[in-house]
Amino acid sequence: MTTDLPPTPRGQNTRLEILRAAHALFLTKGYHGTSMRMISREAGIALGGIYNHFNSKEAIFRSVLIESHPYREILPALASAHHDDIEALLRQAWTLIDDSLNNRPDLINLIFIEQVEFHSRHMPELLNLILPQVGSILTRFSESGEGLRPYPLPIILRSFIATALGYFLTRNALGEDTPPEFRENAFEHFIDIYLHGILIPEPNP
Amino acid sequence: MTTDLPPTPRGQNTRLEILRAAHALFLTKGYHGTSMRMISREAGIALGGIYNHFNSKEAIFRSVLIESHPYREILPALASAHHDDIEALLRQAWTLIDDSLNNRPDLINLIFIEQVEFHSRHMPELLNLILPQVGSILTRFSESGEGLRPYPLPIILRSFIATALGYFLTRNALGEDTPPEFRENAFEHFIDIYLHGILIPEPNP
DNA sequence: CCTACCGATCGGTAGG
DNA sequence: CCTACCGATCGGTAGG
């Protein structure tokens, strides 16, 4: 079975192939640990051909960051969660994060590379894309946020994201040869602790 | 004012100078973004002289990681906090973390480099040094942990560390040109949310 | 602990 | 989009 017409113009497919290869390499080797020759090999294109699509190695990283940053999974998860009360909404978002990130814990490496190797140089541009989505999420929080403790809504959102990041960061650091008490049901415990943290407790029954 | 005798043998001072230089460079440029020549220049020693103290570039990173990992600040902070009830103990530890890390947010970059550029290869060795300290901290938790929700103590410790990491990670990502609602009093809000998360609420007064 | 050097590889480009 | 190449720099070492 062959496709007579490529789904997108040929050049566009090559561009995506470069981004896919670079993404995979950056995640496992970092930016300076990845060479243009590795990217060209992995993408199945000659070294010189890359420069028809990107002006520099950093331009590739910038595109990978903008188009594949984990926030692109976390924020839509929050935006698409559909529930009346905020606890159910956040629990559903937590499940969606689980689905998209739990099997790919190195996805957050992109955040680390941006901080360590670029001093967050590209974050202003990325935040300009992200913050508009954040606005509608915060509105939703305030609409269904009856039982929330009186923290600023941006703090509640930031600490939710921080909880996810802290989970994956400690998960990777702990590895699989550490005492199991540090790992068993940790994903569920983390969301429970977070929710107790932001929700006003039910009156004692 | 000159010192007649160096406080430590000459060779030992050079070794420490190499580690200090390498640490500073790794934090700001990453491992592969730092060259041996940069380290030699910053340490004030010839390139070849480094190899009298370390067998390879990775050996330098390993020593930096083991001797300067942020856990070396967080865990002693927890171990030295001295209070009857767990809330006061954790709040004091939080303050100590603030003192040692808040002005040097790039200290956690060492953790990221280890994860991204080394796939946490050195963590087993590091955890062997860390986990014994953890044992005594957990014992303290259980002694003064009357008001704790029934989470496993290792989870409570892990989520405390994760809260600190998530705070600094989102702090660096947000930068200083984002809406202030995401940043105002965030450090205090984070510990409050965490403590509400793990403590059984007081009966309504 | 330094000087001088090794082969390999780097990001990027000219020219077609 | 490829081939062939550029100068610069890499980690590491021999020899003293």
Coordinates of C-alpha atoms (C1' of nucleotides) in Angstrom, one line a residue:
Chain A
M1 CA 0.0 0.0 0.0
T2 CA 1.6 3.2 -1.1
T3 CA 0.3 6.8 -0.8
D4 CA 0.1 8.6 -4.1
L5 CA 0.2 11.9 -2.5
P6 CA 2.1 12.6 0.7
P7 CA -0.2 14.1 3.4
T8 CA 1.8 17.2 3.4
P9 CA 4.3 18.8 1.0
R10 CA 7.6 16.9 0.8
G11 CA 9.6 19.6 2.4
Q12 CA 7.2 19.8 5.4
N13 CA 7.6 16.1 6.0
T14 CA 11.4 16.5 6.1
R15 CA 11.1 19.3 8.5
L16 CA 9.0 17.2 10.8
E17 CA 11.4 14.3 10.5
I18 CA 14.3 16.6 11.6
L19 CA 12.2 17.8 14.6
R20 CA 11.3 14.3 15.6
A21 CA 14.9 13.1 15.5
A22 CA 16.2 16.2 17.3
H23 CA 13.5 15.8 20.0
A24 CA 14.5 12.2 20.7
L25 CA 18.2 13.0 20.8
F26 CA 17.8 16.1 23.0
L27 CA 15.8 14.2 25.6
T28 CA 18.4 11.5 26.0
K29 CA 21.7 13.5 25.5
G30 CA 21.0 17.1 26.1
Y31 CA 21.6 20.0 23.7
H32 CA 25.3 20.1 23.7
G33 CA 25.5 16.3 23.8
T34 CA 23.6 16.1 20.5
S35 CA 25.5 16.9 17.3
M36 CA 24.0 18.1 14.0
R37 CA 25.4 14.9 12.5
M38 CA 23.5 12.7 14.9
I39 CA 20.3 14.6 14.0
S40 CA 21.0 14.3 10.3
R41 CA 21.6 10.5 10.6
E42 CA 18.6 9.9 12.7
A43 CA 16.4 12.0 10.4
G44 CA 17.7 10.3 7.3
I45 CA 19.0 13.4 5.6
A46 CA 22.4 14.8 4.8
L47 CA 24.0 17.2 7.2
G48 CA 23.8 20.1 4.8
G49 CA 20.2 19.5 4.0
I50 CA 19.2 20.4 7.5
Y51 CA 20.1 24.0 6.9
N52 CA 17.4 24.3 4.3
H53 CA 14.9 24.0 7.1
F54 CA 16.7 25.6 10.1
N55 CA 19.3 28.3 10.3
S56 CA 21.2 26.9 13.2
K57 CA 21.2 24.2 15.8
E58 CA 19.6 26.5 18.3
A59 CA 16.8 27.2 15.9
I60 CA 16.0 23.4 15.9
F61 CA 15.9 23.4 19.7
R62 CA 13.7 26.4 19.8
S63 CA 11.2 24.7 17.5
V64 CA 11.3 21.5 19.5
L65 CA 10.7 23.4 22.7
I66 CA 7.8 25.4 21.3
E67 CA 6.1 22.5 19.6
S68 CA 6.8 19.7 22.1
H69 CA 7.0 21.3 25.6
P70 CA 5.3 19.1 28.2
Y71 CA 3.0 22.1 29.1
R72 CA 1.5 21.3 25.7
E73 CA 0.1 18.2 27.4
I74 CA -0.5 19.4 30.9
L75 CA -2.4 22.5 30.1
P76 CA -4.8 21.0 27.5
A77 CA -5.4 18.2 30.0
L78 CA -6.5 20.8 32.5
A79 CA -8.5 22.7 29.8
S80 CA -10.3 19.6 28.6
A81 CA -11.1 18.2 32.0
H82 CA -14.9 18.6 32.3
H83 CA -16.4 18.4 35.8
D84 CA -18.5 20.4 38.1
D85 CA -16.3 20.4 41.2
I86 CA -12.7 21.3 41.2
E87 CA -11.6 18.1 42.9
A88 CA -12.9 15.9 40.1
L89 CA -11.6 18.3 37.6
L90 CA -8.0 18.1 39.0
R91 CA -8.2 14.4 39.5
Q92 CA -9.1 13.9 35.9
A93 CA -6.3 16.2 34.7
W94 CA -3.9 14.2 36.9
T95 CA -5.1 11.0 35.1
L96 CA -4.5 12.6 31.7
I97 CA -1.0 13.7 32.8
D98 CA -0.4 10.1 33.9
D99 CA -1.5 8.8 30.5
S100 CA 0.7 11.1 28.5
L101 CA 3.8 11.5 30.7
N102 CA 4.0 8.5 33.0
N103 CA 5.4 6.3 30.3
R104 CA 7.7 9.0 28.9
P105 CA 9.2 10.5 32.1
D106 CA 12.0 12.0 30.0
L107 CA 9.6 14.4 28.4
I108 CA 10.3 16.8 31.2
N109 CA 14.0 16.8 30.2
L110 CA 13.1 19.5 27.7
I111 CA 12.4 21.8 30.6
F112 CA 15.7 21.0 32.2
I113 CA 17.7 21.6 29.0
E114 CA 16.0 24.9 28.5
Q115 CA 16.9 25.9 32.1
V116 CA 20.5 24.6 32.3
E117 CA 21.8 25.0 28.8
F118 CA 19.8 28.1 27.7
H119 CA 19.1 29.9 31.0
S120 CA 15.4 29.8 30.1
R121 CA 16.2 32.1 27.2
H122 CA 13.2 30.9 25.1
M123 CA 10.7 30.9 27.9
P124 CA 9.2 34.4 27.3
E125 CA 8.2 33.3 23.8
L126 CA 6.8 30.1 25.1
L127 CA 4.9 31.7 27.9
N128 CA 3.3 34.1 25.4
L129 CA 1.8 31.0 23.8
I130 CA 0.9 29.4 27.1
L131 CA -0.5 32.2 29.2
P132 CA -3.7 32.7 27.1
Q133 CA -4.7 29.1 27.7
V134 CA -4.0 29.6 31.4
G135 CA -6.5 32.5 31.6
S136 CA -9.4 30.2 30.6
I137 CA -8.3 27.5 33.0
L138 CA -8.2 30.0 35.9
T139 CA -11.7 31.2 35.0
R140 CA -12.8 27.6 35.2
F141 CA -11.2 27.2 38.6
S142 CA -13.0 30.2 39.9
E143 CA -16.3 29.0 38.6
S144 CA -16.1 25.6 40.1
G145 CA -13.8 26.5 43.0
E146 CA -16.3 26.7 45.8
G147 CA -14.4 24.5 48.2
L148 CA -11.0 26.0 47.6
R149 CA -8.8 27.4 50.4
P150 CA -8.1 31.1 49.8
Y151 CA -5.0 30.9 47.8
P152 CA -4.6 33.0 44.7
L153 CA -5.8 30.9 41.7
P154 CA -2.5 31.3 39.8
I155 CA -0.7 29.8 42.8
I156 CA -3.1 26.8 42.8
L157 CA -2.4 26.2 39.1
R158 CA 1.4 26.7 39.6
S159 CA 1.5 24.3 42.5
F160 CA -0.5 21.7 40.6
I161 CA 2.1 21.8 37.8
A162 CA 4.9 21.9 40.4
T163 CA 3.4 18.7 42.0
A164 CA 3.6 16.9 38.7
L165 CA 7.1 18.1 38.0
G166 CA 8.3 17.2 41.5
Y167 CA 6.7 13.8 41.1
F168 CA 8.6 13.0 37.9
L169 CA 11.8 14.6 39.1
T170 CA 12.0 12.5 42.3
R171 CA 10.8 9.5 40.4
N172 CA 13.7 9.6 38.0
A173 CA 16.1 10.4 40.8
L174 CA 15.0 7.5 42.9
G175 CA 15.2 4.9 40.2
E176 CA 14.0 1.3 40.7
D177 CA 16.5 0.0 43.3
T178 CA 15.4 2.1 46.2
P179 CA 13.2 1.1 49.0
P180 CA 9.7 0.5 47.6
E181 CA 8.0 2.6 50.4
F182 CA 9.3 5.7 48.5
R183 CA 7.5 4.6 45.3
E184 CA 4.4 2.5 46.0
N185 CA 1.3 4.4 45.0
A186 CA 3.3 7.5 45.0
F187 CA 1.4 9.0 42.0
E188 CA -1.9 8.7 43.9
H189 CA -0.5 9.9 47.2
F190 CA 0.9 13.0 45.5
I191 CA -2.4 14.1 44.1
D192 CA -4.1 13.3 47.4
I193 CA -1.7 15.4 49.3
Y194 CA -2.0 18.2 46.9
L195 CA -5.8 18.1 47.0
H196 CA -5.9 18.1 50.8
G197 CA -3.6 21.1 50.5
I198 CA -5.9 23.3 48.5
L199 CA -9.4 22.0 49.5
I200 CA -11.3 23.1 52.5
P201 CA -11.9 19.9 54.5
E202 CA -15.4 18.6 54.8
P203 CA -17.0 19.2 58.2
N204 CA -16.4 16.1 60.4
P205 CA -19.3 13.7 59.5
Chain B
M1 CA 48.9 39.0 55.3
T2 CA 50.3 35.8 54.0
T3 CA 49.7 32.3 55.3
D4 CA 53.0 30.4 56.0
L5 CA 51.4 27.1 55.7
P6 CA 48.5 26.3 53.5
P7 CA 45.5 25.0 55.5
T8 CA 45.7 21.8 53.5
P9 CA 48.4 20.2 51.4
R10 CA 49.0 22.0 48.1
G11 CA 47.7 19.2 45.9
Q12 CA 44.5 19.1 47.9
N13 CA 43.9 22.8 47.4
T14 CA 44.3 22.4 43.6
R15 CA 41.8 19.6 43.6
L16 CA 39.2 21.7 45.4
E17 CA 39.9 24.6 43.0
I18 CA 39.2 22.3 40.1
L19 CA 35.9 21.1 41.7
R20 CA 34.9 24.7 42.5
A21 CA 35.5 25.8 38.9
A22 CA 33.8 22.8 37.4
H23 CA 30.8 23.1 39.7
A24 CA 30.3 26.8 38.6
L25 CA 30.6 25.9 34.9
F26 CA 28.4 22.8 35.0
L27 CA 25.6 24.8 36.7
T28 CA 25.6 27.4 34.0
K29 CA 26.5 25.5 30.9
G30 CA 25.7 21.9 31.5
Y31 CA 28.2 19.0 31.3
H32 CA 28.7 18.8 27.5
G33 CA 28.6 22.6 27.3
T34 CA 31.6 22.8 29.6
S35 CA 35.0 21.9 28.2
M36 CA 38.1 20.8 30.1
R37 CA 39.9 23.9 28.9
M38 CA 37.2 26.1 30.5
I39 CA 37.7 24.3 33.7
S40 CA 41.5 24.5 33.6
R41 CA 41.3 28.3 32.9
E42 CA 38.7 28.9 35.6
A43 CA 40.8 26.8 38.1
G44 CA 44.0 28.5 37.1
I45 CA 45.8 25.3 36.1
A46 CA 47.1 23.9 32.9
L47 CA 44.8 21.5 31.0
G48 CA 47.2 18.6 31.5
G49 CA 47.5 19.3 35.2
I50 CA 43.9 18.4 35.8
Y51 CA 44.6 14.8 34.9
N52 CA 46.8 14.5 38.0
H53 CA 43.7 14.8 40.1
F54 CA 41.0 13.3 37.9
N55 CA 41.1 10.5 35.4
S56 CA 38.4 12.0 33.1
K57 CA 35.9 14.7 32.7
E58 CA 33.2 12.4 34.0
A59 CA 35.2 11.7 37.1
I60 CA 35.1 15.5 37.8
F61 CA 31.3 15.6 37.4
R62 CA 30.9 12.6 39.7
S63 CA 32.9 14.3 42.4
V64 CA 31.0 17.5 42.0
L65 CA 27.7 15.6 42.2
I66 CA 28.6 13.6 45.2
E67 CA 30.1 16.5 47.1
S68 CA 27.8 19.4 46.1
H69 CA 24.4 17.8 45.4
P70 CA 21.5 20.0 46.8
Y71 CA 20.3 17.1 48.9
R72 CA 23.4 17.8 50.9
E73 CA 21.6 21.0 51.9
I74 CA 18.0 19.8 52.1
L75 CA 18.5 16.7 54.2
P76 CA 20.8 18.3 56.8
A77 CA 18.3 21.1 57.0
L78 CA 15.6 18.5 57.9
A79 CA 18.0 16.6 60.2
S80 CA 19.0 19.6 62.2
A81 CA 15.5 21.1 62.5
H82 CA 14.7 20.8 66.1
H83 CA 11.0 20.9 67.2
D84 CA 8.4 19.0 69.0
D85 CA 5.7 19.0 66.4
I86 CA 6.1 18.1 62.8
E87 CA 4.6 21.3 61.4
A88 CA 7.2 23.5 63.2
L89 CA 9.9 21.1 62.1
L90 CA 9.0 21.2 58.5
R91 CA 8.5 24.9 58.5
Q92 CA 12.0 25.4 60.0
A93 CA 13.4 23.1 57.3
W94 CA 11.6 25.1 54.7
T95 CA 13.3 28.3 56.0
L96 CA 16.7 26.6 55.9
I97 CA 16.1 25.5 52.3
D98 CA 15.2 29.1 51.6
D99 CA 18.4 30.4 53.1
S100 CA 20.6 28.0 51.2
L101 CA 18.9 27.7 47.9
N102 CA 16.7 30.7 47.3
N103 CA 19.6 32.9 46.3
R104 CA 21.2 30.2 44.2
P105 CA 18.3 28.7 42.2
D106 CA 20.7 27.1 39.8
L107 CA 21.9 24.7 42.4
I108 CA 19.3 22.3 41.4
N109 CA 20.7 22.3 37.9
L110 CA 23.1 19.6 39.1
I111 CA 20.1 17.3 39.5
F112 CA 18.9 18.1 36.0
I113 CA 22.3 17.4 34.4
E114 CA 22.6 14.1 36.1
Q115 CA 19.1 13.1 34.8
V116 CA 19.5 14.5 31.2
E117 CA 23.1 14.0 30.4
F118 CA 23.9 10.9 32.5
H119 CA 20.5 9.2 32.8
S120 CA 20.9 9.2 36.6
R121 CA 23.9 6.9 36.3
H122 CA 25.5 8.2 39.5
M123 CA 22.4 8.2 41.6
P124 CA 22.8 4.7 43.1
E125 CA 26.1 5.8 44.6
L126 CA 24.7 9.0 45.8
L127 CA 21.6 7.4 47.3
N128 CA 23.9 5.0 49.2
L129 CA 25.3 8.1 50.9
I130 CA 21.9 9.8 51.4
L131 CA 19.6 7.0 52.5
P132 CA 21.2 6.5 55.9
Q133 CA 20.5 10.1 56.8
V134 CA 17.0 9.6 55.6
G135 CA 16.4 6.8 58.1
S136 CA 17.0 9.0 61.1
I137 CA 14.8 11.7 59.6
L138 CA 11.9 9.3 59.1
T139 CA 12.3 8.1 62.7
R140 CA 12.0 11.7 63.8
F141 CA 8.9 12.1 61.7
S142 CA 7.3 9.1 63.3
E143 CA 8.1 10.4 66.8
S144 CA 6.7 13.8 66.4
G145 CA 4.1 12.9 63.7
E146 CA 1.0 12.7 65.8
G147 CA -1.1 14.9 63.5
L148 CA -0.1 13.4 60.2
R149 CA -2.5 12.0 57.7
P150 CA -1.9 8.3 57.2
Y151 CA 0.6 8.5 54.3
P152 CA 3.7 6.4 54.4
L153 CA 6.5 8.4 56.0
P154 CA 8.8 8.0 53.0
I155 CA 6.1 9.5 50.8
I156 CA 5.8 12.5 53.1
L157 CA 9.5 13.0 52.9
R158 CA 9.6 12.6 49.1
S159 CA 6.7 15.0 48.6
F160 CA 8.4 17.5 50.8
I161 CA 11.5 17.4 48.6
A162 CA 9.3 17.4 45.5
T163 CA 7.6 20.5 46.7
A164 CA 10.9 22.3 47.0
L165 CA 12.0 21.1 43.6
G166 CA 8.7 22.0 42.0
Y167 CA 8.9 25.4 43.5
F168 CA 12.4 26.2 42.2
L169 CA 11.7 24.6 38.8
T170 CA 8.5 26.7 38.2
R171 CA 10.2 29.7 39.6
N172 CA 13.0 29.5 37.1
A173 CA 10.6 28.8 34.2
L174 CA 8.3 31.7 35.1
G175 CA 11.1 34.3 35.2
E176 CA 10.4 37.9 36.3
D177 CA 8.3 39.2 33.5
T178 CA 5.2 37.1 34.2
P179 CA 2.0 38.2 36.0
P180 CA 3.0 38.7 39.6
E181 CA 0.0 36.7 40.9
F182 CA 2.0 33.6 40.0
R183 CA 5.0 34.7 42.1
E184 CA 3.8 36.8 45.1
N185 CA 4.4 35.0 48.3
A186 CA 4.7 31.7 46.4
F187 CA 7.4 30.3 48.7
E188 CA 5.1 30.6 51.7
H189 CA 2.0 29.4 49.8
F190 CA 3.8 26.3 48.7
I191 CA 4.7 25.2 52.2
D192 CA 1.2 26.1 53.4
I193 CA -0.4 23.9 50.7
Y194 CA 2.0 21.1 51.4
L195 CA 1.3 21.2 55.2
H196 CA -2.4 21.3 54.7
G197 CA -1.9 18.3 52.5
I198 CA -0.2 16.1 55.1
L199 CA -1.6 17.3 58.4
I200 CA -4.9 16.3 59.8
P201 CA -7.0 19.5 60.1
E202 CA -7.7 20.9 63.6
P203 CA -11.3 20.3 64.7
N204 CA -13.4 23.4 63.8
P205 CA -12.9 25.8 66.7
Chain C
dC1 C1' 52.3 20.6 37.3
dC2 C1' 53.2 22.5 32.2
dT3 C1' 54.1 22.4 27.0
dA4 C1' 53.1 20.6 22.9
dC5 C1' 50.8 17.6 20.6
dC6 C1' 47.3 13.5 18.9
dG7 C1' 43.1 12.0 16.1
dA8 C1' 38.4 12.9 16.2
dT9 C1' 34.6 15.7 15.9
dC10 C1' 32.3 20.0 16.1
dG11 C1' 28.8 23.8 13.7
dG12 C1' 28.4 25.6 9.6
dT13 C1' 29.0 26.7 4.3
dA14 C1' 30.1 26.8 -0.9
dG15 C1' 28.6 25.2 -4.8
dG16 C1' 26.0 22.7 -7.5
Chain D
dC1 C1' 18.8 18.2 -1.0
dC2 C1' 23.9 16.2 -1.3
dT3 C1' 29.1 16.3 -1.4
dA4 C1' 33.1 18.0 0.1
dC5 C1' 35.1 21.1 2.7
dC6 C1' 36.4 25.1 6.3
dG7 C1' 38.6 26.6 10.8
dA8 C1' 37.9 25.8 15.5
dT9 C1' 37.7 23.0 19.3
dC10 C1' 37.1 18.7 21.6
dG11 C1' 39.0 15.0 25.5
dG12 C1' 43.0 13.1 26.4
dT13 C1' 48.2 12.0 26.5
dA14 C1' 53.5 11.8 26.1
dG15 C1' 57.3 13.4 28.0
dG16 C1' 59.6 16.0 31.0

